[in-house]
mmCIF file of C-alpha atoms in Angstrom:
data_model
loop_
_atom_site.group_PDB
_atom_site.id
_atom_site.type_symbol
_atom_site.label_atom_id
_atom_site.label_comp_id
_atom_site.label_asym_id
_atom_site.label_seq_id
_atom_site.Cartn_x
_atom_site.Cartn_y
_atom_site.Cartn_z
ATOM 1 C CA UNK A 18 -18.098 -34.920 5.239
ATOM 2 C CA UNK A 19 -18.307 -33.755 1.599
ATOM 3 C CA UNK A 20 -19.552 -37.209 0.627
ATOM 4 C CA UNK A 21 -22.380 -37.049 3.193
ATOM 5 C CA UNK A 22 -23.394 -33.545 2.068
ATOM 6 C CA UNK A 23 -23.456 -34.757 -1.548
ATOM 7 C CA UNK A 24 -25.670 -37.693 -0.601
ATOM 8 C CA UNK A 25 -28.059 -35.433 1.296
ATOM 9 C CA UNK A 26 -28.314 -33.139 -1.714
ATOM 10 C CA UNK A 27 -29.312 -36.151 -3.779
ATOM 11 C CA UNK A 28 -31.909 -37.195 -1.237
ATOM 12 C CA UNK A 29 -33.544 -33.797 -1.197
ATOM 13 C CA UNK A 30 -33.560 -33.317 -4.972
ATOM 14 C CA UNK A 31 -37.160 -32.517 -5.971
ATOM 15 C CA UNK A 32 -38.253 -33.143 -9.581
ATOM 16 C CA UNK A 33 -40.522 -30.404 -10.898
ATOM 17 C CA UNK A 34 -41.006 -30.094 -14.648
ATOM 18 C CA UNK A 35 -43.720 -29.979 -17.270
ATOM 19 C CA UNK A 36 -41.626 -32.491 -19.234
ATOM 20 C CA UNK A 37 -42.384 -35.296 -16.792
ATOM 21 C CA UNK A 38 -43.166 -38.256 -19.088
ATOM 22 C CA UNK A 39 -45.764 -39.632 -16.659
ATOM 23 C CA UNK A 40 -47.800 -36.534 -15.835
ATOM 24 C CA UNK A 41 -50.325 -37.078 -18.659
ATOM 25 C CA UNK A 42 -51.014 -40.689 -17.655
ATOM 26 C CA UNK A 43 -51.701 -40.408 -13.943
ATOM 27 C CA UNK A 44 -55.459 -40.781 -14.504
ATOM 28 C CA UNK A 45 -55.445 -42.288 -17.995
ATOM 29 C CA UNK A 46 -57.795 -45.287 -18.320
ATOM 30 C CA UNK A 47 -56.786 -47.322 -21.389
ATOM 31 C CA UNK A 48 -59.115 -48.978 -23.870
ATOM 32 C CA UNK A 49 -59.359 -52.766 -23.847
ATOM 33 C CA UNK A 50 -58.476 -53.877 -27.373
ATOM 34 C CA UNK A 51 -59.324 -57.549 -27.059
ATOM 35 C CA UNK A 52 -60.422 -60.232 -24.633
ATOM 36 C CA UNK A 53 -58.315 -63.221 -25.568
ATOM 37 C CA UNK A 54 -60.122 -65.598 -23.276
ATOM 38 C CA UNK A 55 -62.238 -66.111 -20.146
ATOM 39 C CA UNK A 56 -61.997 -69.186 -17.941
ATOM 40 C CA UNK A 57 -64.245 -70.019 -14.985
ATOM 41 C CA UNK A 58 -62.698 -72.271 -12.334
ATOM 42 C CA UNK A 59 -63.598 -73.369 -8.809
ATOM 43 C CA UNK A 60 -66.901 -73.528 -6.998
ATOM 44 C CA UNK A 61 -68.828 -71.467 -4.503
ATOM 45 C CA UNK A 62 -66.926 -68.679 -2.767
ATOM 46 C CA UNK A 63 -63.667 -69.751 -4.482
ATOM 47 C CA UNK A 64 -65.053 -69.604 -8.026
ATOM 48 C CA UNK A 65 -63.006 -67.164 -10.086
ATOM 49 C CA UNK A 66 -62.859 -65.858 -13.628
ATOM 50 C CA UNK A 67 -59.437 -65.655 -15.280
ATOM 51 C CA UNK A 68 -59.376 -63.183 -18.143
ATOM 52 C CA UNK A 69 -56.585 -62.454 -20.620
ATOM 53 C CA UNK A 70 -56.740 -59.127 -22.415
ATOM 54 C CA UNK A 71 -54.814 -56.537 -24.372
ATOM 55 C CA UNK A 72 -55.168 -52.791 -23.843
ATOM 56 C CA UNK A 73 -53.824 -49.694 -25.556
ATOM 57 C CA UNK A 74 -51.066 -47.751 -23.840
ATOM 58 C CA UNK A 75 -49.153 -44.519 -24.253
ATOM 59 C CA UNK A 76 -51.761 -42.895 -26.484
ATOM 60 C CA UNK A 77 -52.062 -45.974 -28.652
ATOM 61 C CA UNK A 78 -48.342 -46.335 -29.355
ATOM 62 C CA UNK A 79 -48.270 -49.678 -27.521
ATOM 63 C CA UNK A 80 -50.549 -52.649 -27.061
ATOM 64 C CA UNK A 81 -50.110 -54.362 -23.700
ATOM 65 C CA UNK A 82 -51.091 -57.902 -22.726
ATOM 66 C CA UNK A 83 -52.385 -58.492 -19.206
ATOM 67 C CA UNK A 84 -53.793 -61.326 -17.123
ATOM 68 C CA UNK A 85 -56.457 -60.716 -14.533
ATOM 69 C CA UNK A 86 -58.568 -62.809 -12.215
ATOM 70 C CA UNK A 87 -61.545 -61.899 -10.067
ATOM 71 C CA UNK A 88 -64.221 -63.590 -7.929
ATOM 72 C CA UNK A 89 -67.154 -64.882 -9.937
ATOM 73 C CA UNK A 90 -69.541 -63.838 -7.187
ATOM 74 C CA UNK A 91 -70.803 -60.264 -7.524
ATOM 75 C CA UNK A 92 -69.477 -57.761 -5.038
ATOM 76 C CA UNK A 93 -66.851 -55.113 -4.335
ATOM 77 C CA UNK A 94 -63.303 -56.331 -3.786
ATOM 78 C CA UNK A 95 -59.876 -54.797 -3.150
ATOM 79 C CA UNK A 96 -57.751 -54.281 -6.270
ATOM 80 C CA UNK A 97 -54.216 -55.706 -6.574
ATOM 81 C CA UNK A 98 -51.655 -54.837 -9.242
ATOM 82 C CA UNK A 99 -48.794 -57.321 -9.734
ATOM 83 C CA UNK A 100 -45.612 -56.218 -11.523
ATOM 84 C CA UNK A 101 -43.156 -58.743 -12.938
ATOM 85 C CA UNK A 102 -39.370 -58.529 -12.925
ATOM 86 C CA UNK A 103 -36.843 -57.932 -15.678
ATOM 87 C CA UNK A 104 -37.039 -60.416 -18.546
ATOM 88 C CA UNK A 105 -40.270 -61.831 -17.162
ATOM 89 C CA UNK A 106 -43.880 -61.232 -18.296
ATOM 90 C CA UNK A 107 -47.466 -60.989 -17.130
ATOM 91 C CA UNK A 108 -48.106 -64.666 -17.808
ATOM 92 C CA UNK A 109 -45.472 -65.578 -15.207
ATOM 93 C CA UNK A 110 -47.615 -63.823 -12.576
ATOM 94 C CA UNK A 111 -50.756 -65.775 -13.450
ATOM 95 C CA UNK A 112 -50.557 -68.143 -10.452
ATOM 96 C CA UNK A 113 -50.314 -65.278 -7.949
ATOM 97 C CA UNK A 114 -53.088 -63.351 -9.678
ATOM 98 C CA UNK A 115 -55.393 -66.377 -9.448
ATOM 99 C CA UNK A 116 -54.441 -67.074 -5.830
ATOM 100 C CA UNK A 117 -55.421 -63.543 -4.837
ATOM 101 C CA UNK A 118 -58.690 -63.760 -6.767
ATOM 102 C CA UNK A 119 -59.589 -66.907 -4.829
ATOM 103 C CA UNK A 120 -58.874 -64.973 -1.651
ATOM 104 C CA UNK A 121 -61.258 -62.164 -2.592
ATOM 105 C CA UNK A 122 -59.255 -59.675 -4.673
ATOM 106 C CA UNK A 123 -59.522 -58.387 -8.224
ATOM 107 C CA UNK A 124 -55.950 -58.878 -9.416
ATOM 108 C CA UNK A 125 -54.214 -57.791 -12.600
ATOM 109 C CA UNK A 126 -50.692 -58.225 -13.983
ATOM 110 C CA UNK A 127 -49.596 -56.465 -17.207
ATOM 111 C CA UNK A 128 -46.600 -56.973 -19.423
ATOM 112 C CA UNK A 129 -44.232 -54.069 -18.729
ATOM 113 C CA UNK A 130 -42.800 -52.948 -22.106
ATOM 114 C CA UNK A 131 -39.059 -52.422 -21.898
ATOM 115 C CA UNK A 132 -38.844 -54.562 -18.758
ATOM 116 C CA UNK A 133 -40.461 -57.766 -20.031
ATOM 117 C CA UNK A 134 -38.607 -60.218 -22.262
ATOM 118 C CA UNK A 135 -39.273 -59.183 -25.866
ATOM 119 C CA UNK A 136 -39.326 -62.739 -27.172
ATOM 120 C CA UNK A 137 -41.877 -64.062 -24.682
ATOM 121 C CA UNK A 138 -44.674 -61.524 -25.143
ATOM 122 C CA UNK A 139 -46.487 -62.278 -28.413
ATOM 123 C CA UNK A 140 -49.549 -60.168 -27.590
ATOM 124 C CA UNK A 141 -47.705 -57.003 -26.537
ATOM 125 C CA UNK A 142 -46.512 -54.740 -29.327
ATOM 126 C CA UNK A 143 -45.003 -51.316 -29.927
ATOM 127 C CA UNK A 144 -41.814 -49.564 -31.038
ATOM 128 C CA UNK A 145 -40.049 -50.684 -27.834
ATOM 129 C CA UNK A 146 -40.190 -54.278 -29.067
ATOM 130 C CA UNK A 147 -37.772 -53.631 -31.930
ATOM 131 C CA UNK A 148 -35.118 -52.422 -29.514
ATOM 132 C CA UNK A 149 -32.579 -54.823 -27.993
ATOM 133 C CA UNK A 150 -33.159 -56.598 -24.705
ATOM 134 C CA UNK A 151 -31.035 -55.449 -21.803
ATOM 135 C CA UNK A 152 -30.141 -52.262 -19.991
ATOM 136 C CA UNK A 153 -29.159 -49.833 -22.763
ATOM 137 C CA UNK A 154 -32.676 -48.804 -23.927
ATOM 138 C CA UNK A 155 -33.695 -48.143 -20.316
ATOM 139 C CA UNK A 156 -30.993 -45.485 -20.029
ATOM 140 C CA UNK A 157 -31.327 -44.060 -23.548
ATOM 141 C CA UNK A 158 -32.282 -40.390 -23.376
ATOM 142 C CA UNK A 159 -31.084 -39.384 -26.849
ATOM 143 C CA UNK A 160 -34.424 -37.737 -27.642
ATOM 144 C CA UNK A 161 -35.438 -36.835 -24.121
ATOM 145 C CA UNK A 162 -37.159 -38.825 -21.324
ATOM 146 C CA UNK A 163 -39.552 -40.457 -23.807
ATOM 147 C CA UNK A 164 -36.604 -42.326 -25.387
ATOM 148 C CA UNK A 165 -36.172 -44.602 -22.376
ATOM 149 C CA UNK A 166 -38.133 -47.837 -22.575
ATOM 150 C CA UNK A 167 -38.858 -47.324 -18.874
ATOM 151 C CA UNK A 168 -41.300 -44.654 -20.038
ATOM 152 C CA UNK A 169 -43.232 -47.428 -21.826
ATOM 153 C CA UNK A 170 -43.040 -49.662 -18.747
ATOM 154 C CA UNK A 171 -44.190 -47.150 -16.156
ATOM 155 C CA UNK A 172 -46.952 -45.736 -18.367
ATOM 156 C CA UNK A 173 -48.223 -49.299 -18.892
ATOM 157 C CA UNK A 174 -48.156 -49.793 -15.112
ATOM 158 C CA UNK A 175 -50.053 -46.558 -14.492
ATOM 159 C CA UNK A 176 -52.678 -47.380 -17.092
ATOM 160 C CA UNK A 177 -53.046 -50.954 -15.828
ATOM 161 C CA UNK A 178 -53.653 -49.577 -12.332
ATOM 162 C CA UNK A 179 -56.234 -47.115 -13.656
ATOM 163 C CA UNK A 180 -57.917 -49.854 -15.696
ATOM 164 C CA UNK A 181 -58.151 -52.025 -12.591
ATOM 165 C CA UNK A 182 -59.484 -49.092 -10.604
ATOM 166 C CA UNK A 183 -62.169 -48.406 -13.211
ATOM 167 C CA UNK A 184 -63.832 -51.800 -12.800
ATOM 168 C CA UNK A 185 -67.235 -51.763 -11.054
ATOM 169 C CA UNK A 186 -66.244 -54.723 -8.849
ATOM 170 C CA UNK A 187 -63.165 -52.941 -7.460
ATOM 171 C CA UNK A 188 -63.213 -50.960 -4.221
ATOM 172 C CA UNK A 189 -61.120 -47.928 -5.191
ATOM 173 C CA UNK A 190 -60.467 -47.128 -1.530
ATOM 174 C CA UNK A 191 -58.530 -50.385 -1.144
ATOM 175 C CA UNK A 192 -55.862 -50.661 -3.835
ATOM 176 C CA UNK A 193 -52.491 -52.393 -3.515
ATOM 177 C CA UNK A 194 -49.339 -52.760 -5.615
ATOM 178 C CA UNK A 195 -46.567 -55.326 -5.390
ATOM 179 C CA UNK A 196 -43.693 -56.345 -7.636
ATOM 180 C CA UNK A 197 -40.378 -58.134 -7.862
ATOM 181 C CA UNK A 198 -36.958 -56.798 -8.959
ATOM 182 C CA UNK A 199 -37.640 -54.331 -11.811
ATOM 183 C CA UNK A 200 -41.264 -54.860 -10.777
ATOM 184 C CA UNK A 201 -40.247 -53.848 -7.251
ATOM 185 C CA UNK A 202 -38.666 -50.724 -8.696
ATOM 186 C CA UNK A 203 -41.924 -50.144 -10.589
ATOM 187 C CA UNK A 204 -43.895 -50.664 -7.361
ATOM 188 C CA UNK A 205 -41.915 -47.867 -5.722
ATOM 189 C CA UNK A 206 -42.258 -45.624 -8.795
ATOM 190 C CA UNK A 207 -45.998 -46.132 -9.223
ATOM 191 C CA UNK A 208 -46.748 -45.765 -5.514
ATOM 192 C CA UNK A 209 -44.915 -42.429 -5.539
ATOM 193 C CA UNK A 210 -46.629 -41.251 -8.714
ATOM 194 C CA UNK A 211 -50.153 -42.321 -7.695
ATOM 195 C CA UNK A 212 -50.080 -40.943 -4.147
ATOM 196 C CA UNK A 213 -53.379 -41.340 -2.295
ATOM 197 C CA UNK A 214 -54.816 -43.714 -4.907
ATOM 198 C CA UNK A 215 -52.697 -46.508 -3.381
ATOM 199 C CA UNK A 216 -53.493 -47.865 0.084
ATOM 200 C CA UNK A 217 -50.707 -50.452 0.481
ATOM 201 C CA UNK A 218 -47.452 -51.303 -1.325
ATOM 202 C CA UNK A 219 -45.003 -54.177 -0.917
ATOM 203 C CA UNK A 220 -41.774 -53.983 -2.925
ATOM 204 C CA UNK A 221 -39.577 -57.072 -3.194
ATOM 205 C CA UNK A 222 -35.988 -55.814 -3.641
ATOM 206 C CA UNK A 223 -37.018 -52.823 -5.709
ATOM 207 C CA UNK A 224 -35.532 -49.573 -4.446
ATOM 208 C CA UNK A 225 -34.508 -46.356 -6.116
ATOM 209 C CA UNK A 226 -31.297 -44.323 -5.793
ATOM 210 C CA UNK A 227 -29.473 -46.546 -8.265
ATOM 211 C CA UNK A 228 -26.704 -43.947 -8.407
ATOM 212 C CA UNK A 229 -25.821 -44.516 -4.735
ATOM 213 C CA UNK A 230 -25.417 -48.283 -4.852
ATOM 214 C CA UNK A 231 -26.778 -50.714 -7.416
ATOM 215 C CA UNK A 232 -26.007 -52.916 -10.392
ATOM 216 C CA UNK A 233 -26.695 -49.836 -12.551
ATOM 217 C CA UNK A 234 -24.472 -47.393 -10.661
ATOM 218 C CA UNK A 235 -21.701 -47.327 -13.258
ATOM 219 C CA UNK A 236 -24.148 -47.120 -16.164
ATOM 220 C CA UNK A 237 -25.622 -43.984 -14.622
ATOM 221 C CA UNK A 238 -22.188 -42.552 -13.813
ATOM 222 C CA UNK A 239 -21.125 -42.922 -17.455
ATOM 223 C CA UNK A 240 -24.118 -41.077 -18.878
ATOM 224 C CA UNK A 241 -23.504 -37.538 -20.146
ATOM 225 C CA UNK A 242 -24.166 -35.122 -17.314
ATOM 226 C CA UNK A 243 -27.409 -33.736 -18.767
ATOM 227 C CA UNK A 244 -28.762 -37.243 -19.426
ATOM 228 C CA UNK A 245 -27.747 -38.408 -15.963
ATOM 229 C CA UNK A 246 -29.650 -35.550 -14.320
ATOM 230 C CA UNK A 247 -32.680 -36.174 -16.519
ATOM 231 C CA UNK A 248 -32.723 -39.916 -15.813
ATOM 232 C CA UNK A 249 -32.411 -39.397 -12.064
ATOM 233 C CA UNK A 250 -35.091 -36.721 -12.119
ATOM 234 C CA UNK A 251 -37.716 -38.752 -13.953
ATOM 235 C CA UNK A 252 -36.834 -42.431 -13.643
ATOM 236 C CA UNK A 253 -35.244 -42.807 -10.231
ATOM 237 C CA UNK A 254 -37.821 -44.427 -7.940
ATOM 238 C CA UNK A 255 -36.091 -43.098 -4.831
ATOM 239 C CA UNK A 256 -36.657 -39.516 -5.864
ATOM 240 C CA UNK A 257 -40.346 -40.300 -6.396
ATOM 241 C CA UNK A 258 -40.625 -41.905 -2.958
ATOM 242 C CA UNK A 259 -41.223 -38.601 -1.162
ATOM 243 C CA UNK A 260 -44.763 -38.673 -2.589
ATOM 244 C CA UNK A 261 -45.599 -42.155 -1.301
ATOM 245 C CA UNK A 262 -48.710 -41.917 0.867
ATOM 246 C CA UNK A 263 -49.494 -45.619 1.360
ATOM 247 C CA UNK A 264 -47.983 -47.886 4.010
ATOM 248 C CA UNK A 265 -44.862 -49.255 2.327
ATOM 249 C CA UNK A 266 -42.966 -52.481 2.973
ATOM 250 C CA UNK A 267 -39.528 -53.206 1.506
ATOM 251 C CA UNK A 268 -38.331 -56.808 1.336
ATOM 252 C CA UNK A 269 -34.618 -56.438 0.629
ATOM 253 C CA UNK A 270 -31.836 -59.001 0.256
ATOM 254 C CA UNK A 271 -28.608 -58.397 2.180
ATOM 255 C CA UNK A 272 -26.437 -59.773 -0.648
ATOM 256 C CA UNK A 273 -28.446 -58.582 -3.632
ATOM 257 C CA UNK A 274 -26.621 -58.199 -6.945
ATOM 258 C CA UNK A 275 -28.908 -55.415 -8.111
ATOM 259 C CA UNK A 276 -30.302 -53.385 -5.188
ATOM 260 C CA UNK A 277 -27.576 -52.626 -2.646
ATOM 261 C CA UNK A 278 -28.153 -51.473 0.952
ATOM 262 C CA UNK A 279 -27.069 -47.895 0.148
ATOM 263 C CA UNK A 280 -29.964 -47.608 -2.323
ATOM 264 C CA UNK A 281 -32.479 -49.380 -0.083
ATOM 265 C CA UNK A 282 -31.640 -47.197 2.915
ATOM 266 C CA UNK A 283 -31.800 -43.976 0.891
ATOM 267 C CA UNK A 284 -35.176 -44.949 -0.590
ATOM 268 C CA UNK A 285 -36.649 -45.728 2.817
ATOM 269 C CA UNK A 286 -35.241 -42.457 4.094
ATOM 270 C CA UNK A 287 -37.162 -40.584 1.421
ATOM 271 C CA UNK A 288 -40.535 -42.012 2.511
ATOM 272 C CA UNK A 289 -42.167 -39.731 5.033
ATOM 273 C CA UNK A 290 -45.088 -41.954 5.999
ATOM 274 C CA UNK A 291 -45.514 -45.473 7.357
ATOM 275 C CA UNK A 292 -42.736 -47.849 6.265
ATOM 276 C CA UNK A 293 -41.237 -51.124 7.322
ATOM 277 C CA UNK A 294 -38.697 -53.648 6.048
ATOM 278 C CA UNK A 295 -36.867 -56.918 6.262
ATOM 279 C CA UNK A 296 -33.389 -57.870 5.073
ATOM 280 C CA UNK A 297 -33.090 -61.435 3.797
ATOM 281 C CA UNK A 298 -29.760 -62.455 5.422
ATOM 282 C CA UNK A 299 -27.269 -64.126 3.063
ATOM 283 C CA UNK A 300 -29.846 -63.973 0.252
ATOM 284 C CA UNK A 301 -29.082 -62.748 -3.242
ATOM 285 C CA UNK A 302 -32.115 -61.703 -5.293
ATOM 286 C CA UNK A 303 -34.487 -64.303 -3.916
ATOM 287 C CA UNK A 304 -37.581 -63.772 -1.824
ATOM 288 C CA UNK A 305 -37.160 -64.835 1.788
ATOM 289 C CA UNK A 306 -38.794 -68.095 2.922
ATOM 290 C CA UNK A 307 -42.346 -67.199 3.848
ATOM 291 C CA UNK A 308 -42.231 -63.954 1.870
ATOM 292 C CA UNK A 309 -45.300 -64.854 -0.171
ATOM 293 C CA UNK A 310 -47.320 -65.505 2.980
ATOM 294 C CA UNK A 311 -46.099 -62.212 4.425
ATOM 295 C CA UNK A 312 -47.463 -60.384 1.396
ATOM 296 C CA UNK A 313 -50.859 -62.007 1.927
ATOM 297 C CA UNK A 314 -50.966 -60.996 5.597
ATOM 298 C CA UNK A 315 -49.814 -57.492 4.743
ATOM 299 C CA UNK A 316 -52.447 -56.834 2.092
ATOM 300 C CA UNK A 317 -55.219 -58.562 4.041
ATOM 301 C CA UNK A 318 -54.611 -56.138 6.893
ATOM 302 C CA UNK A 319 -54.413 -52.917 4.869
ATOM 303 C CA UNK A 320 -56.922 -53.724 2.138
ATOM 304 C CA UNK A 321 -59.415 -55.948 3.971
ATOM 305 C CA UNK A 322 -59.012 -54.964 7.602
ATOM 306 C CA UNK A 323 -58.246 -58.573 8.542
ATOM 307 C CA UNK A 324 -55.615 -59.715 11.026
ATOM 308 C CA UNK A 325 -52.962 -57.583 12.660
ATOM 309 C CA UNK A 326 -50.332 -55.177 11.330
ATOM 310 C CA UNK A 327 -46.654 -56.077 11.226
ATOM 311 C CA UNK A 328 -44.509 -55.196 14.210
ATOM 312 C CA UNK A 329 -41.607 -52.748 14.249
ATOM 313 C CA UNK A 330 -37.927 -53.325 15.003
ATOM 314 C CA UNK A 331 -35.412 -50.695 16.046
ATOM 315 C CA UNK A 332 -31.755 -51.185 16.937
ATOM 316 C CA UNK A 333 -29.432 -48.711 18.634
ATOM 317 C CA UNK A 334 -25.700 -49.202 19.175
ATOM 318 C CA UNK A 335 -24.133 -48.598 22.557
ATOM 319 C CA UNK A 336 -20.529 -48.785 23.739
ATOM 320 C CA UNK A 337 -20.496 -52.580 23.909
ATOM 321 C CA UNK A 338 -23.940 -53.813 22.903
ATOM 322 C CA UNK A 339 -26.772 -53.198 20.481
ATOM 323 C CA UNK A 340 -30.143 -52.608 22.109
ATOM 324 C CA UNK A 341 -33.068 -53.946 20.106
ATOM 325 C CA UNK A 342 -36.612 -52.716 20.644
ATOM 326 C CA UNK A 343 -39.434 -54.874 19.291
ATOM 327 C CA UNK A 344 -43.025 -53.675 19.163
ATOM 328 C CA UNK A 345 -45.629 -56.296 18.299
ATOM 329 C CA UNK A 346 -49.399 -55.871 17.940
ATOM 330 C CA UNK A 347 -51.704 -57.406 20.506
ATOM 331 C CA UNK A 348 -51.835 -61.190 20.336
ATOM 332 C CA UNK A 349 -48.618 -61.565 18.314
ATOM 333 C CA UNK A 350 -45.527 -62.882 20.070
ATOM 334 C CA UNK A 351 -41.824 -62.766 19.298
ATOM 335 C CA UNK A 352 -40.314 -66.089 18.219
ATOM 336 C CA UNK A 353 -36.683 -65.051 17.788
ATOM 337 C CA UNK A 354 -34.421 -61.999 17.889
ATOM 338 C CA UNK A 355 -31.052 -62.040 16.145
ATOM 339 C CA UNK A 356 -28.333 -59.568 15.368
ATOM 340 C CA UNK A 357 -26.852 -60.260 11.935
ATOM 341 C CA UNK A 358 -23.287 -59.019 11.556
ATOM 342 C CA UNK A 359 -20.758 -59.115 8.720
ATOM 343 C CA UNK A 360 -17.078 -58.306 8.279
ATOM 344 C CA UNK A 361 -15.783 -56.136 5.421
ATOM 345 C CA UNK A 362 -15.753 -57.689 1.944
ATOM 346 C CA UNK A 363 -15.044 -56.651 -1.622
ATOM 347 C CA UNK A 364 -18.766 -56.212 -2.369
ATOM 348 C CA UNK A 365 -22.191 -56.845 -0.895
ATOM 349 C CA UNK A 366 -22.614 -60.136 -2.717
ATOM 350 C CA UNK A 367 -19.712 -61.726 -0.812
ATOM 351 C CA UNK A 368 -20.731 -60.589 2.658
ATOM 352 C CA UNK A 369 -20.995 -63.427 5.193
ATOM 353 C CA UNK A 370 -23.710 -62.602 7.692
ATOM 354 C CA UNK A 371 -23.475 -64.322 11.074
ATOM 355 C CA UNK A 372 -26.459 -64.564 13.409
ATOM 356 C CA UNK A 373 -25.846 -63.555 17.032
ATOM 357 C CA UNK A 374 -28.775 -64.486 19.325
ATOM 358 C CA UNK A 375 -30.038 -61.508 21.304
ATOM 359 C CA UNK A 376 -30.816 -61.868 24.996
ATOM 360 C CA UNK A 377 -33.952 -60.531 26.680
ATOM 361 C CA UNK A 378 -33.233 -57.607 28.990
ATOM 362 C CA UNK A 379 -36.394 -56.233 30.536
ATOM 363 C CA UNK A 380 -38.687 -55.202 27.705
ATOM 364 C CA UNK A 381 -35.830 -55.067 25.197
ATOM 365 C CA UNK A 382 -33.110 -57.304 23.780
ATOM 366 C CA UNK A 383 -29.345 -56.908 23.725
ATOM 367 C CA UNK A 384 -26.597 -58.446 21.605
ATOM 368 C CA UNK A 385 -22.882 -57.858 21.244
ATOM 369 C CA UNK A 386 -21.377 -57.012 17.858
ATOM 370 C CA UNK A 387 -18.521 -59.447 17.096
ATOM 371 C CA UNK A 388 -15.084 -57.903 16.668
ATOM 372 C CA UNK A 389 -14.255 -57.118 13.053
ATOM 373 C CA UNK A 390 -17.846 -56.495 11.963
ATOM 374 C CA UNK A 391 -18.556 -53.416 9.872
ATOM 375 C CA UNK A 392 -22.288 -53.818 9.116
ATOM 376 C CA UNK A 393 -25.164 -55.162 11.178
ATOM 377 C CA UNK A 394 -28.946 -55.248 11.523
ATOM 378 C CA UNK A 395 -31.495 -56.757 13.909
ATOM 379 C CA UNK A 396 -33.772 -59.525 12.624
ATOM 380 C CA UNK A 397 -36.983 -60.663 14.305
ATOM 381 C CA UNK A 398 -39.406 -63.501 13.603
ATOM 382 C CA UNK A 399 -42.929 -63.524 15.028
ATOM 383 C CA UNK A 400 -45.563 -66.167 15.780
ATOM 384 C CA UNK A 401 -47.205 -65.725 12.344
ATOM 385 C CA UNK A 402 -44.013 -66.427 10.435
ATOM 386 C CA UNK A 403 -43.494 -62.738 9.655
ATOM 387 C CA UNK A 404 -39.841 -61.623 9.512
ATOM 388 C CA UNK A 405 -38.871 -58.034 10.218
ATOM 389 C CA UNK A 406 -35.612 -56.144 10.487
ATOM 390 C CA UNK A 407 -34.130 -52.900 11.653
ATOM 391 C CA UNK A 408 -32.335 -50.494 9.409
ATOM 392 C CA UNK A 409 -28.825 -51.608 8.483
ATOM 393 C CA UNK A 410 -25.966 -49.859 10.268
ATOM 394 C CA UNK A 411 -22.447 -49.360 9.023
ATOM 395 C CA UNK A 412 -20.173 -47.269 6.789
ATOM 396 C CA UNK A 413 -21.658 -45.492 3.774
ATOM 397 C CA UNK A 414 -25.256 -46.049 4.914
ATOM 398 C CA UNK A 415 -27.472 -43.053 5.490
ATOM 399 C CA UNK A 416 -30.141 -43.115 8.144
ATOM 400 C CA UNK A 417 -33.601 -41.901 7.039
ATOM 401 C CA UNK A 418 -33.939 -38.178 6.522
ATOM 402 C CA UNK A 419 -36.468 -36.650 8.911
#
């Protein structure tokens, strides 16, 4: 009981301080320092311009490289911000940025200082670049919140979003953010910080609440108490999630090395508005098959008004069976309904998830939990290739806070 009360205290912790390292940058539009190159490709409606730039960040302390692409044809288009993962860079997102431009978006991906690989970002500069790669600088609070290289990363993300939003060809009422791994974390952070400026967010295994269950749990636990409280207050994406206003989708991996179910569940529980998710069963830090297409459908619906929304999946345990409720939009049918179950293991990465087909029972589905299982979730595929899941159930997992 004490453990649950402690967790709930963490969930309801509200950061309020004038020392917030991001407050001054919420509306900051950076200056473009250089245009490294423009390239026109394609013809007709699919003609796009790919532009590579650098912009100032954090009051000129950093220079950040970014790739963007946009339709060559004049008009107003939704804006999309892409955020790379740890050790990656903006250039690695170029293909996705161009794909979205061809589909009628203005898309931008920046280097994220302190998250990107230092040795692969020749156009991005700043004090952060002289610090070692790896986790330590992200949790360094020796001189306050500004010491963490995550301050550089999130400020660069905020300013990239504001730069994108400032373009005359961008429809500021239709802005989306997506990212992968540390970029998924950044997606959750930025969506919480930017509030109503974001209209749709899709985070690929990027939760908050690292202290509850993540690769970084022990690093946080070993920080001096004052530093630990400061890091959780300012840099924990889960504690920012209460301010998320946009529809939010979490693509999590059941066996992820970095973002464990405890953290994913707590982050979702913090979001008060529209939210949805999928667990990639028996997947460790890889996007599910069809995940890229799901992102396209998701953003087309919320930012363009095209297609249908995703369905919703709920699962409730009974004495002998789990009852699964599936709600699909008009014209979309259910292809499959499974209950994924796993027995206890030493850690999440070694869980073996077994699929139990659910049987139709009236308007719902039922499935029996195999003996010896300690965790389970419902998993549904629809006629578009979209995969959805229920919350995960089992020991140490908190249901969303109402």
